[in-house]
Short mmCIF file of C-alpha atoms in Angstrom, two decimals:
data_model
loop_
_atom_site.label_atom_id
_atom_site.label_comp_id
_atom_site.label_asym_id
_atom_site.label_seq_id
_atom_site.Cartn_x
_atom_site.Cartn_y
_atom_site.Cartn_z
CA MET P 549 95.20 39.87 116.80
CA SER P 550 98.95 40.17 116.62
CA VAL P 551 100.77 37.85 114.35
CA LEU P 552 102.89 36.90 117.35
CA ASP P 553 99.93 34.86 118.55
CA SER P 554 99.51 33.06 115.24
CA ALA P 555 101.55 30.87 112.96
CA LEU P 556 102.58 33.90 110.90
CA PRO P 557 106.06 35.39 111.39
CA PRO P 558 106.30 38.60 113.46
CA ARG P 559 106.14 41.79 111.41
CA ILE P 560 108.66 44.60 111.70
CA ALA P 561 108.21 47.96 110.01
CA LEU P 562 111.20 50.15 109.13
CA VAL P 563 110.23 53.80 109.57
CA GLY P 564 112.41 56.85 109.04
CA ASN P 565 113.09 60.11 107.25
CA PRO P 566 113.93 60.06 103.55
CA ASN P 567 117.63 59.46 102.85
CA CYS P 568 118.36 58.07 106.32
CA GLY P 569 119.71 54.76 104.98
CA LYS P 570 116.49 52.88 105.67
CA THR P 571 116.46 51.01 102.36
CA ALA P 572 120.14 50.11 102.75
CA LEU P 573 119.28 48.67 106.16
CA PHE P 574 116.35 46.77 104.63
CA ASN P 575 118.65 45.29 101.98
CA ALA P 576 121.25 44.37 104.60
CA LEU P 577 118.61 42.55 106.66
CA THR P 578 116.79 40.73 103.87
CA GLY P 579 119.40 40.33 101.12
CA SER P 580 117.66 38.85 98.08
CA ARG P 581 114.72 37.60 100.16
CA GLN P 582 112.42 40.48 99.30
CA LYS P 583 109.38 41.24 97.18
CA VAL P 584 108.47 44.56 95.56
CA ALA P 585 104.92 45.48 94.56
CA ASN P 586 102.46 48.37 94.95
CA TYR P 587 100.04 49.02 97.78
CA PRO P 588 96.46 48.39 96.61
CA GLY P 589 94.77 51.47 95.22
CA VAL P 590 97.90 53.66 95.17
CA THR P 591 101.09 53.85 93.12
CA VAL P 592 103.32 53.58 96.19
CA GLU P 593 105.99 50.91 96.21
CA ARG P 594 105.53 48.13 98.77
CA LYS P 595 108.76 46.40 99.76
CA ILE P 596 108.55 43.37 102.01
CA GLY P 597 111.19 40.78 102.89
CA HIS P 598 112.22 38.15 105.41
CA PHE P 599 115.25 37.35 107.50
CA VAL P 600 116.18 34.89 110.19
CA SER P 601 117.19 36.31 113.56
CA PRO P 602 120.22 35.00 115.52
CA LEU P 603 117.85 32.82 117.59
CA GLY P 604 116.45 31.24 114.44
CA ARG P 605 113.20 33.20 114.38
CA ARG P 606 111.80 33.99 110.91
CA VAL P 607 110.86 37.67 110.77
CA GLN P 608 108.93 39.63 108.14
CA VAL P 609 110.15 43.19 107.56
CA ILE P 610 108.44 46.02 105.67
CA ASP P 611 110.32 49.00 104.25
CA LEU P 612 107.81 51.85 104.60
CA PRO P 613 108.12 55.02 102.48
CA GLY P 614 110.21 57.77 104.07
CA THR P 615 108.40 60.42 106.08
CA TYR P 616 109.34 63.32 108.34
CA SER P 617 106.16 63.07 110.40
CA LEU P 618 102.91 61.14 110.69
CA ARG P 619 101.26 64.33 109.46
CA ALA P 620 100.80 62.91 105.98
CA ARG P 621 101.28 65.42 103.17
CA SER P 622 101.77 63.01 100.25
CA PRO P 623 100.49 59.56 99.16
CA ASP P 624 103.75 57.95 100.34
CA GLU P 625 103.44 59.52 103.79
CA GLU P 626 99.76 58.54 103.98
CA VAL P 627 100.70 54.89 103.42
CA THR P 628 103.35 55.06 106.15
CA ARG P 629 100.95 56.72 108.58
CA ASP P 630 98.12 54.27 107.91
CA VAL P 631 100.33 51.18 108.18
CA VAL P 632 101.93 52.38 111.41
CA LEU P 633 98.56 53.31 112.94
CA GLY P 634 96.93 50.08 111.79
CA ARG P 635 94.46 51.89 109.53
CA PHE P 636 95.54 50.27 106.27
CA SER P 637 92.91 47.65 105.45
CA HIS P 638 95.31 45.55 103.39
CA GLU P 639 98.08 45.40 106.02
CA ASP P 640 98.25 43.94 109.52
CA SER P 641 99.64 46.27 112.13
CA PRO P 642 103.40 45.85 112.65
CA ASP P 643 104.40 44.18 115.90
CA LEU P 644 107.59 46.20 116.20
CA LEU P 645 108.71 49.54 114.78
CA VAL P 646 112.36 50.02 113.91
CA CYS P 647 112.86 53.76 113.55
CA VAL P 648 115.94 54.37 111.40
CA ALA P 649 117.66 57.69 112.12
CA ASP P 650 120.54 59.35 110.33
CA ALA P 651 123.12 59.76 113.10
CA THR P 652 124.61 62.75 111.27
CA ASN P 653 121.33 64.69 111.49
CA LEU P 654 119.67 63.70 114.75
CA ARG P 655 118.06 67.10 115.24
CA LEU P 656 115.69 66.35 112.36
CA ASN P 657 115.42 62.57 112.75
CA LEU P 658 114.62 62.48 116.47
CA ARG P 659 111.43 64.45 115.90
CA LEU P 660 109.89 61.42 114.21
CA VAL P 661 111.05 59.19 117.07
CA VAL P 662 109.40 61.47 119.62
CA GLU P 663 106.18 61.37 117.63
CA LEU P 664 106.26 57.58 117.21
CA LYS P 665 106.66 57.10 120.96
CA ARG P 666 103.12 58.40 121.41
CA LEU P 667 101.77 55.37 119.56
CA GLY P 668 102.43 53.11 122.53
CA ARG P 669 104.06 50.52 120.25
CA PRO P 670 107.38 48.70 120.86
CA ILE P 671 110.13 50.71 119.16
CA ILE P 672 113.82 50.23 118.47
CA LEU P 673 115.85 53.26 117.42
CA ALA P 674 118.56 52.31 114.90
CA LEU P 675 121.22 55.00 114.68
CA ASN P 676 122.38 54.49 111.12
CA MET P 677 125.49 56.03 109.50
CA MET P 678 127.32 56.03 112.82
CA ASP P 679 130.64 55.87 111.00
CA ALA P 680 129.88 59.11 109.15
CA ALA P 681 128.75 60.79 112.38
CA GLU P 682 131.99 59.84 114.13
CA LYS P 683 134.05 61.19 111.23
CA ARG P 684 132.31 64.53 111.71
CA GLY P 685 133.24 64.54 115.37
CA CYS P 686 129.72 63.78 116.59
CA ARG P 687 129.69 61.70 119.78
CA ILE P 688 126.38 60.01 120.67
CA ASP P 689 125.84 58.37 124.05
CA ALA P 690 123.51 55.57 122.94
CA ALA P 691 122.92 54.34 126.51
CA ALA P 692 121.95 57.81 127.74
CA LEU P 693 119.75 58.38 124.70
CA SER P 694 118.05 55.04 125.29
CA ALA P 695 117.37 55.93 128.93
CA ALA P 696 116.03 59.37 127.99
CA LEU P 697 113.73 58.03 125.25
CA GLY P 698 112.71 54.86 127.03
CA VAL P 699 113.41 52.72 123.94
CA PRO P 700 116.39 50.55 122.91
CA VAL P 701 118.97 52.46 120.86
CA VAL P 702 121.29 50.50 118.56
CA PRO P 703 124.15 51.96 116.47
CA THR P 704 124.26 50.53 112.93
CA VAL P 705 126.21 50.93 109.70
CA ALA P 706 123.96 49.37 107.07
CA ILE P 707 126.52 49.42 104.25
CA ARG P 708 129.23 47.62 106.24
CA ARG P 709 129.48 43.84 106.66
CA GLY P 710 128.26 42.98 110.14
CA GLY P 711 127.01 46.53 110.62
CA VAL P 712 123.46 45.38 111.42
CA GLN P 713 124.37 42.52 113.79
CA PRO P 714 123.66 44.54 116.97
CA LEU P 715 120.21 45.35 115.58
CA LEU P 716 119.49 41.69 114.83
CA GLU P 717 120.36 40.77 118.41
CA GLN P 718 118.19 43.57 119.77
CA ILE P 719 115.24 42.46 117.62
CA ASP P 720 115.25 39.04 119.28
CA GLY P 721 114.95 40.70 122.68
CA ALA P 722 112.29 43.10 121.45
CA MET P 723 110.06 40.25 120.28
CA ALA P 724 109.22 39.49 123.92
CA MET P 725 108.34 43.16 124.41
CA ALA P 726 106.12 43.01 121.34
CA ALA P 727 104.35 39.91 122.65
CA ASP P 728 103.61 41.65 125.96
CA ALA P 729 102.38 44.71 124.11
CA ALA P 730 100.08 42.54 122.00
CA GLU P 731 98.53 41.01 125.13
CA ASN P 732 98.27 44.34 126.98
CA PRO P 733 98.12 47.02 124.29
CA ALA P 734 98.90 50.53 125.47
CA PRO P 735 96.49 53.29 124.43
CA CYS P 736 97.58 55.19 121.35
CA GLY P 737 98.39 58.74 122.38
CA TRP P 738 98.93 60.05 118.85
CA SER P 739 96.78 62.68 117.21
CA GLU P 740 97.40 65.17 114.42
CA PRO P 741 100.04 67.46 115.96
CA SER P 742 99.25 71.13 116.24
CA SER P 743 101.71 74.01 116.02
CA ARG P 744 102.10 73.83 119.80
CA ASP P 745 102.83 70.09 119.58
CA LEU P 746 105.49 70.70 116.93
CA ARG P 747 107.20 73.25 119.15
CA ALA P 748 107.02 70.78 122.06
CA TYR P 749 108.62 68.10 119.88
CA HIS P 750 111.39 70.52 118.96
CA GLN P 751 112.04 71.41 122.61
CA GLU P 752 112.14 67.74 123.60
CA VAL P 753 114.60 66.97 120.81
CA GLU P 754 116.82 69.87 121.86
CA GLY P 755 116.82 68.50 125.40
CA LEU P 756 117.80 65.05 124.15
CA LEU P 757 120.61 66.46 122.05
CA ALA P 758 121.93 68.55 124.92
CA GLY P 759 122.04 65.58 127.28
CA CYS P 760 123.11 62.74 125.02
CA VAL P 761 125.02 64.14 122.05
CA ALA P 762 128.28 66.05 121.87
CA ASN P 763 128.72 68.22 118.77
CA ALA P 764 125.33 67.23 117.37
CA GLY P 765 126.18 67.66 113.75
CA LEU P 766 126.69 71.41 113.94
CA PRO P 767 127.41 72.88 110.52
CA PRO P 768 130.84 74.37 109.85
CA LEU P 769 131.53 77.92 110.99
CA ALA P 770 131.42 79.22 107.41
CA THR P 771 127.93 77.73 106.93
CA ARG P 772 126.67 79.30 110.16
CA ARG P 773 128.00 82.70 109.08
CA VAL P 774 126.34 82.42 105.68
CA ASP P 775 123.06 81.34 107.34
CA ALA P 776 123.20 84.40 109.58
CA VAL P 777 122.87 86.51 106.43
CA LEU P 778 120.56 84.27 104.37
CA LEU P 779 118.09 83.83 107.25
CA HIS P 780 118.17 87.45 108.37
CA PRO P 781 114.63 88.92 108.32
CA VAL P 782 115.80 91.91 106.23
CA PHE P 783 118.97 90.99 104.39
CA GLY P 784 117.73 87.43 103.84
CA LEU P 785 114.54 88.63 102.15
CA ALA P 786 116.49 91.09 100.02
CA PHE P 787 118.83 88.31 98.89
CA LEU P 788 115.87 86.01 98.16
CA PHE P 789 114.19 88.59 95.94
CA LEU P 790 117.50 89.23 94.19
CA VAL P 791 117.95 85.50 93.53
CA LEU P 792 114.39 85.20 92.18
CA PHE P 793 114.83 88.28 89.97
CA LEU P 794 118.13 87.06 88.53
CA MET P 795 116.79 83.55 88.07
CA PHE P 796 113.73 84.56 86.08
CA GLN P 797 115.71 87.09 84.08
CA ALA P 798 118.05 84.24 83.17
CA VAL P 799 115.09 82.02 82.31
CA PHE P 800 113.93 84.47 79.65
CA ALA P 801 117.41 85.54 78.46
CA TRP P 802 119.00 82.07 78.20
CA ALA P 803 115.94 80.53 76.60
CA GLU P 804 115.54 83.20 73.92
CA ALA P 805 118.02 81.74 71.43
CA PRO P 806 116.79 78.10 71.55
CA MET P 807 113.19 79.33 71.47
CA ASN P 808 113.93 81.27 68.28
CA LEU P 809 115.54 78.17 66.78
CA ILE P 810 112.50 76.05 67.65
CA ASP P 811 110.16 78.71 66.28
CA GLY P 812 112.15 78.87 63.06
CA ALA P 813 112.21 75.07 62.74
CA VAL P 814 108.45 74.82 63.25
CA SER P 815 107.79 77.61 60.74
CA GLY P 816 110.13 76.00 58.21
CA LEU P 817 108.45 72.61 58.65
CA LYS P 818 105.01 74.19 58.17
CA ASP P 819 106.15 75.97 55.01
CA TRP P 820 107.69 72.76 53.63
CA VAL P 821 104.52 70.74 54.28
CA ALA P 822 102.36 73.51 52.81
CA ALA P 823 104.53 73.60 49.67
CA THR P 824 104.68 69.81 49.34
CA LEU P 825 101.07 68.75 49.90
CA PRO P 826 98.12 69.90 47.79
CA ASP P 827 95.55 72.17 49.35
CA GLY P 828 93.03 70.24 51.38
CA ALA P 829 92.02 68.85 54.76
CA LEU P 830 95.22 66.81 55.23
CA ARG P 831 97.52 69.79 54.68
CA SER P 832 95.41 71.92 57.03
CA LEU P 833 95.47 69.17 59.66
CA LEU P 834 99.25 68.87 59.51
CA THR P 835 100.17 72.55 59.28
CA ASP P 836 97.51 74.26 61.36
CA GLY P 837 96.78 71.36 63.72
CA ILE P 838 99.60 68.94 64.49
CA ILE P 839 102.70 71.02 63.66
CA ALA P 840 101.33 74.29 65.04
CA GLY P 841 99.92 72.61 68.14
CA VAL P 842 103.08 70.67 69.00
CA GLY P 843 105.24 73.69 68.20
CA SER P 844 103.26 75.96 70.52
CA VAL P 845 104.07 73.60 73.40
CA VAL P 846 107.66 72.63 72.53
CA ILE P 847 108.69 76.27 72.18
CA PHE P 848 108.45 76.66 75.97
CA LEU P 849 110.72 73.67 76.64
CA PRO P 850 113.93 75.77 76.89
CA GLN P 851 112.37 77.99 79.58
CA ILE P 852 111.19 74.95 81.54
CA LEU P 853 114.61 73.31 81.35
CA VAL P 854 116.39 76.47 82.51
CA LEU P 855 113.91 76.88 85.38
CA PHE P 856 114.37 73.30 86.54
CA PHE P 857 118.14 73.69 86.27
CA PHE P 858 117.96 76.55 88.77
CA ILE P 859 115.59 74.57 91.01
CA LEU P 860 118.08 71.68 91.11
CA VAL P 861 120.98 74.01 91.87
CA LEU P 862 119.11 75.81 94.66
CA GLU P 863 117.92 72.51 96.12
CA ALA P 864 121.39 70.95 95.99
CA THR P 865 122.91 73.92 97.79
CA GLY P 866 120.21 73.85 100.48
CA TYR P 867 118.92 77.32 99.67
CA LEU P 868 115.36 76.18 98.93
CA ALA P 869 114.84 75.06 102.52
CA ARG P 870 116.32 78.30 103.82
CA ALA P 871 114.07 80.37 101.53
CA ALA P 872 110.96 78.51 102.69
CA PHE P 873 111.98 78.90 106.34
CA LEU P 874 112.59 82.59 105.77
CA LEU P 875 109.08 83.06 104.33
CA ASP P 876 107.38 81.19 107.14
CA ARG P 877 108.84 81.98 110.56
CA ARG P 878 105.62 81.36 112.43
CA GLY P 879 106.47 77.69 112.92
CA GLY P 880 103.03 76.52 111.88
CA ARG P 881 104.36 74.35 109.08
CA ASP P 882 106.54 71.34 109.65
CA ALA P 883 110.04 72.58 108.93
CA ALA P 884 110.95 69.19 107.49
CA SER P 885 108.88 69.98 104.42
CA ASP P 886 110.77 73.20 103.66
CA ASP P 887 112.45 71.75 100.56
CA ALA P 888 109.08 70.82 99.09
CA ALA P 889 107.63 74.22 100.00
CA GLY P 890 110.54 76.09 98.39
CA GLU P 891 110.28 73.96 95.27
CA ALA P 892 106.53 74.65 95.09
CA LEU P 893 107.27 78.39 95.38
CA LEU P 894 109.53 78.37 92.33
CA ARG P 895 107.37 76.01 90.30
CA GLY P 896 104.29 78.07 91.08
CA VAL P 897 105.92 81.10 89.54
CA GLY P 898 107.30 78.96 86.73
CA ASP P 899 103.78 77.85 85.86
CA ARG P 900 103.11 81.43 84.79
CA LEU P 901 105.88 81.46 82.17
CA PRO P 902 103.71 80.35 79.24
CA GLN P 903 101.06 82.93 80.17
CA ALA P 904 103.72 85.63 80.35
CA GLU P 905 105.16 84.72 76.95
CA GLY P 906 102.06 83.74 75.02
CA PRO P 907 99.60 86.25 73.55
CA PRO P 908 96.04 86.29 74.86
CA THR P 909 93.58 84.11 72.98
CA GLY P 910 89.84 84.13 72.58
#
């Protein structure tokens, strides 16, 4: 039974991509009236708060973990999927979904909206960061987008005073919609999307952008020219292999000096302990056990730090997502997870560094 039919306050769930300003919107709505804990059985943060709508209605709001799709690929995304679908045994189903979208990157964010529509639940689309989108020259026709999607669309600026007031007013009106939906629930049309479904989502989003958005966050001309080379099936692969070769050469070359220092320090410490303590079990434990064991692990720390430095640089520049897209052009994987896939590519090779450096044992 919906909480709208009980004495409990109506429940609103904030859903959106990572880094879309969802938590800022949650803080703007709830202020200090929020509670942070973990979902039972998982180490995923559970943020819940309350606010009072303009009509005086007390509303409970949940800040769900960010996700690009209901195709859960991590514990955080599984929690979001299960709460939204009403599968989470410790949570009541939300009465209203507020899908928070980054207005500067609608091409990616609208895919989640299109997927959520298939749930048959009342939805409000909050176009966050509208001020940043306008500065970039992006013009969004919220009324046309609302008509095309069939859901209310509200521009918001979560970090600005009064920037969420239009959303608060829309929530009051949506409560009536949520009550009707609770009495006459629509069938849930969501299922695990296939590759064909993902392509259909992409085509639908492109149609929405063409009809409702002018200059939909297109990257600068210089970026598009660079992408033409980096994503080329031949030159792009050649550049990727060159980057990987140079990166791993640097991992070994840059780490050589600090590794030699660590090796020397460990050897010196072993010699000092061996010269200080009398022969026996304690000296053997310290020199051959603790010092040698810790030293054999710490000696690889410089290589790991250099590798992660390169991962951070490539991720910050956006090249990881481009590399993953380049290696998987079939479209079978959700493109939104390209950053994670590219990071896994580099870390997978990085996991072989100790084996490459260390001598065989046994």
